[in-house]
PDB file of C-alpha atoms and ligand atoms in Angstrom:
ATOM      1  CA  MET A   1       0.000   0.000   0.000  1.00  0.00           C
ATOM      2  CA  LYS A   2       1.273   3.434  -0.914  1.00  0.00           C
ATOM      3  CA  LYS A   3       2.148   5.551   2.098  1.00  0.00           C
ATOM      4  CA  MET A   4       0.157   8.691   2.851  1.00  0.00           C
ATOM      5  CA  GLN A   5       2.050  11.934   2.485  1.00  0.00           C
ATOM      6  CA  LEU A   6       1.947  13.993   5.660  1.00  0.00           C
ATOM      7  CA  GLU A   7       3.388  17.460   5.221  1.00  0.00           C
ATOM      8  CA  ILE A   8       3.874  19.491   8.373  1.00  0.00           C
ATOM      9  CA  CYS A   9       4.287  23.209   7.908  1.00  0.00           C
ATOM     10  CA  CYS A  10       7.279  24.426   9.835  1.00  0.00           C
ATOM     11  CA  GLY A  11       7.093  28.058   8.819  1.00  0.00           C
ATOM     12  CA  THR A  12       7.455  30.417  11.749  1.00  0.00           C
ATOM     13  CA  THR A  13       3.733  30.859  12.444  1.00  0.00           C
ATOM     14  CA  CYS A  14       2.851  27.181  12.315  1.00  0.00           C
ATOM     15  CA  TYR A  15       5.950  26.160  14.193  1.00  0.00           C
ATOM     16  CA  MET A  16       5.254  28.569  17.034  1.00  0.00           C
ATOM     17  CA  LEU A  17       1.579  27.574  17.186  1.00  0.00           C
ATOM     18  CA  GLY A  18       2.148  23.862  17.567  1.00  0.00           C
ATOM     19  CA  ALA A  19       3.801  22.280  14.524  1.00  0.00           C
ATOM     20  CA  ASN A  20       6.893  21.741  16.649  1.00  0.00           C
ATOM     21  CA  ARG A  21       4.885  19.254  18.702  1.00  0.00           C
ATOM     22  CA  LEU A  22       3.879  17.312  15.575  1.00  0.00           C
ATOM     23  CA  LEU A  23       7.326  16.650  14.170  1.00  0.00           C
ATOM     24  CA  ASN A  24       7.696  13.464  16.185  1.00  0.00           C
ATOM     25  CA  ILE A  25       4.224  12.219  15.300  1.00  0.00           C
ATOM     26  CA  GLU A  26       5.413   9.138  13.460  1.00  0.00           C
ATOM     27  CA  ASN A  27       6.904   7.716  16.645  1.00  0.00           C
ATOM     28  CA  GLU A  28       3.787   8.489  18.664  1.00  0.00           C
ATOM     29  CA  MET A  29       1.163   7.070  16.314  1.00  0.00           C
ATOM     30  CA  PRO A  30      -1.228   4.371  17.456  1.00  0.00           C
ATOM     31  CA  SER A  31      -0.102   0.966  16.226  1.00  0.00           C
ATOM     32  CA  ASP A  32      -2.834   0.746  13.553  1.00  0.00           C
ATOM     33  CA  LEU A  33      -1.461   3.874  11.831  1.00  0.00           C
ATOM     34  CA  ARG A  34       2.259   3.510  12.358  1.00  0.00           C
ATOM     35  CA  GLY A  35       4.353   3.067   9.229  1.00  0.00           C
ATOM     36  CA  LYS A  36       1.593   4.294   6.923  1.00  0.00           C
ATOM     37  CA  THR A  37       2.884   7.817   6.356  1.00  0.00           C
ATOM     38  CA  ASP A  38       5.880   9.582   4.964  1.00  0.00           C
ATOM     39  CA  VAL A  39       6.321  12.661   7.138  1.00  0.00           C
ATOM     40  CA  ARG A  40       7.975  15.774   5.752  1.00  0.00           C
ATOM     41  CA  ALA A  41       8.552  19.161   7.309  1.00  0.00           C
ATOM     42  CA  LEU A  42       8.026  22.003   4.866  1.00  0.00           C
ATOM     43  CA  PRO A  43       8.652  25.749   4.948  1.00  0.00           C
ATOM     44  CA  CYS A  44       5.616  28.076   5.046  1.00  0.00           C
ATOM     45  CA  MET A  45       2.892  26.668   2.767  1.00  0.00           C
ATOM     46  CA  GLY A  46       1.418  30.131   2.291  1.00  0.00           C
ATOM     47  CA  LEU A  47      -1.843  29.185   4.003  1.00  0.00           C
ATOM     48  CA  CYS A  48      -1.250  31.496   6.962  1.00  0.00           C
ATOM     49  CA  ASN A  49      -1.464  34.377   4.507  1.00  0.00           C
ATOM     50  CA  GLU A  50      -4.230  33.072   2.257  1.00  0.00           C
ATOM     51  CA  LYS A  51      -6.436  32.059   5.133  1.00  0.00           C
ATOM     52  CA  GLU A  52      -5.924  33.203   8.683  1.00  0.00           C
ATOM     53  CA  LEU A  53      -3.292  32.968  11.296  1.00  0.00           C
ATOM     54  CA  ALA A  54      -5.964  31.425  13.508  1.00  0.00           C
ATOM     55  CA  GLY A  55      -5.862  28.250  11.430  1.00  0.00           C
ATOM     56  CA  ALA A  56      -2.220  27.520  12.195  1.00  0.00           C
ATOM     57  CA  PRO A  57      -0.628  25.083  12.508  1.00  0.00           C
ATOM     58  CA  TYR A  58      -1.440  23.708   9.080  1.00  0.00           C
ATOM     59  CA  VAL A  59      -0.617  20.272   7.791  1.00  0.00           C
ATOM     60  CA  LYS A  60      -1.525  18.511   4.561  1.00  0.00           C
ATOM     61  CA  LEU A  61      -2.369  14.844   4.388  1.00  0.00           C
ATOM     62  CA  ASN A  62      -2.373  13.605   0.786  1.00  0.00           C
ATOM     63  CA  GLY A  63      -3.094  17.204  -0.188  1.00  0.00           C
ATOM     64  CA  HIS A  64      -6.003  17.661   2.252  1.00  0.00           C
ATOM     65  CA  VAL A  65      -5.422  20.713   4.414  1.00  0.00           C
ATOM     66  CA  ILE A  66      -5.938  20.255   8.152  1.00  0.00           C
ATOM     67  CA  GLU A  67      -6.239  23.485  10.121  1.00  0.00           C
ATOM     68  CA  ASN A  68      -5.359  23.831  13.795  1.00  0.00           C
ATOM     69  CA  ALA A  69      -3.643  20.519  13.359  1.00  0.00           C
ATOM     70  CA  THR A  70      -3.308  18.206  16.300  1.00  0.00           C
ATOM     71  CA  ALA A  71      -2.178  14.610  16.399  1.00  0.00           C
ATOM     72  CA  GLU A  72      -5.784  13.540  17.020  1.00  0.00           C
ATOM     73  CA  LYS A  73      -7.062  15.426  13.953  1.00  0.00           C
ATOM     74  CA  ILE A  74      -4.330  13.874  11.832  1.00  0.00           C
ATOM     75  CA  TYR A  75      -5.150  10.369  13.074  1.00  0.00           C
ATOM     76  CA  ALA A  76      -8.839  10.919  12.328  1.00  0.00           C
ATOM     77  CA  LYS A  77      -8.085  12.056   8.779  1.00  0.00           C
ATOM     78  CA  MET A  78      -5.715   9.131   8.255  1.00  0.00           C
ATOM     79  CA  ARG A  79      -8.428   6.685   9.309  1.00  0.00           C
ATOM     80  CA  GLU A  80     -10.942   8.440   7.056  1.00  0.00           C
ATOM     81  CA  LEU A  81      -8.615   8.118   4.059  1.00  0.00           C
ATOM     82  CA  LEU A  82      -7.772   4.499   4.879  1.00  0.00           C
ATOM     83  CA  GLU A  83     -11.478   3.624   4.884  1.00  0.00           C
ATOM     84  CA  ALA A  84     -12.234   5.517   1.648  1.00  0.00           C
TER      85      ALA A  84
HETATM   86  S1  FES B 101       3.783  29.282   8.496  1.00  0.00           S
HETATM   87 FE1  FES B 101       2.510  27.583   8.071  1.00  0.00          FE
HETATM   88  S2  FES B 101       1.299  28.200   6.407  1.00  0.00           S
HETATM   89 FE2  FES B 101       2.636  29.854   6.784  1.00  0.00          FE
END
């Protein structure tokens, strides 16, 4: 199965608002999700300008934008995509 692409924005805004806590997510994933993603840290995705600062931190999972990203939101989206 092809791995999901998880892109974590590490631009200044996202980093300061929580992306720093997501960088280790691969090691903290529940066992049913572990090993199913390629995690990459990216510079500012431009979403903090297009949208609002209030949505940071932003991540993309297979191109789907997740605002106010938390590990729990990422896990939920991963499970949604796995079931699709
Ligand atoms: S810093 Fe994350 S979208 Fe700009």
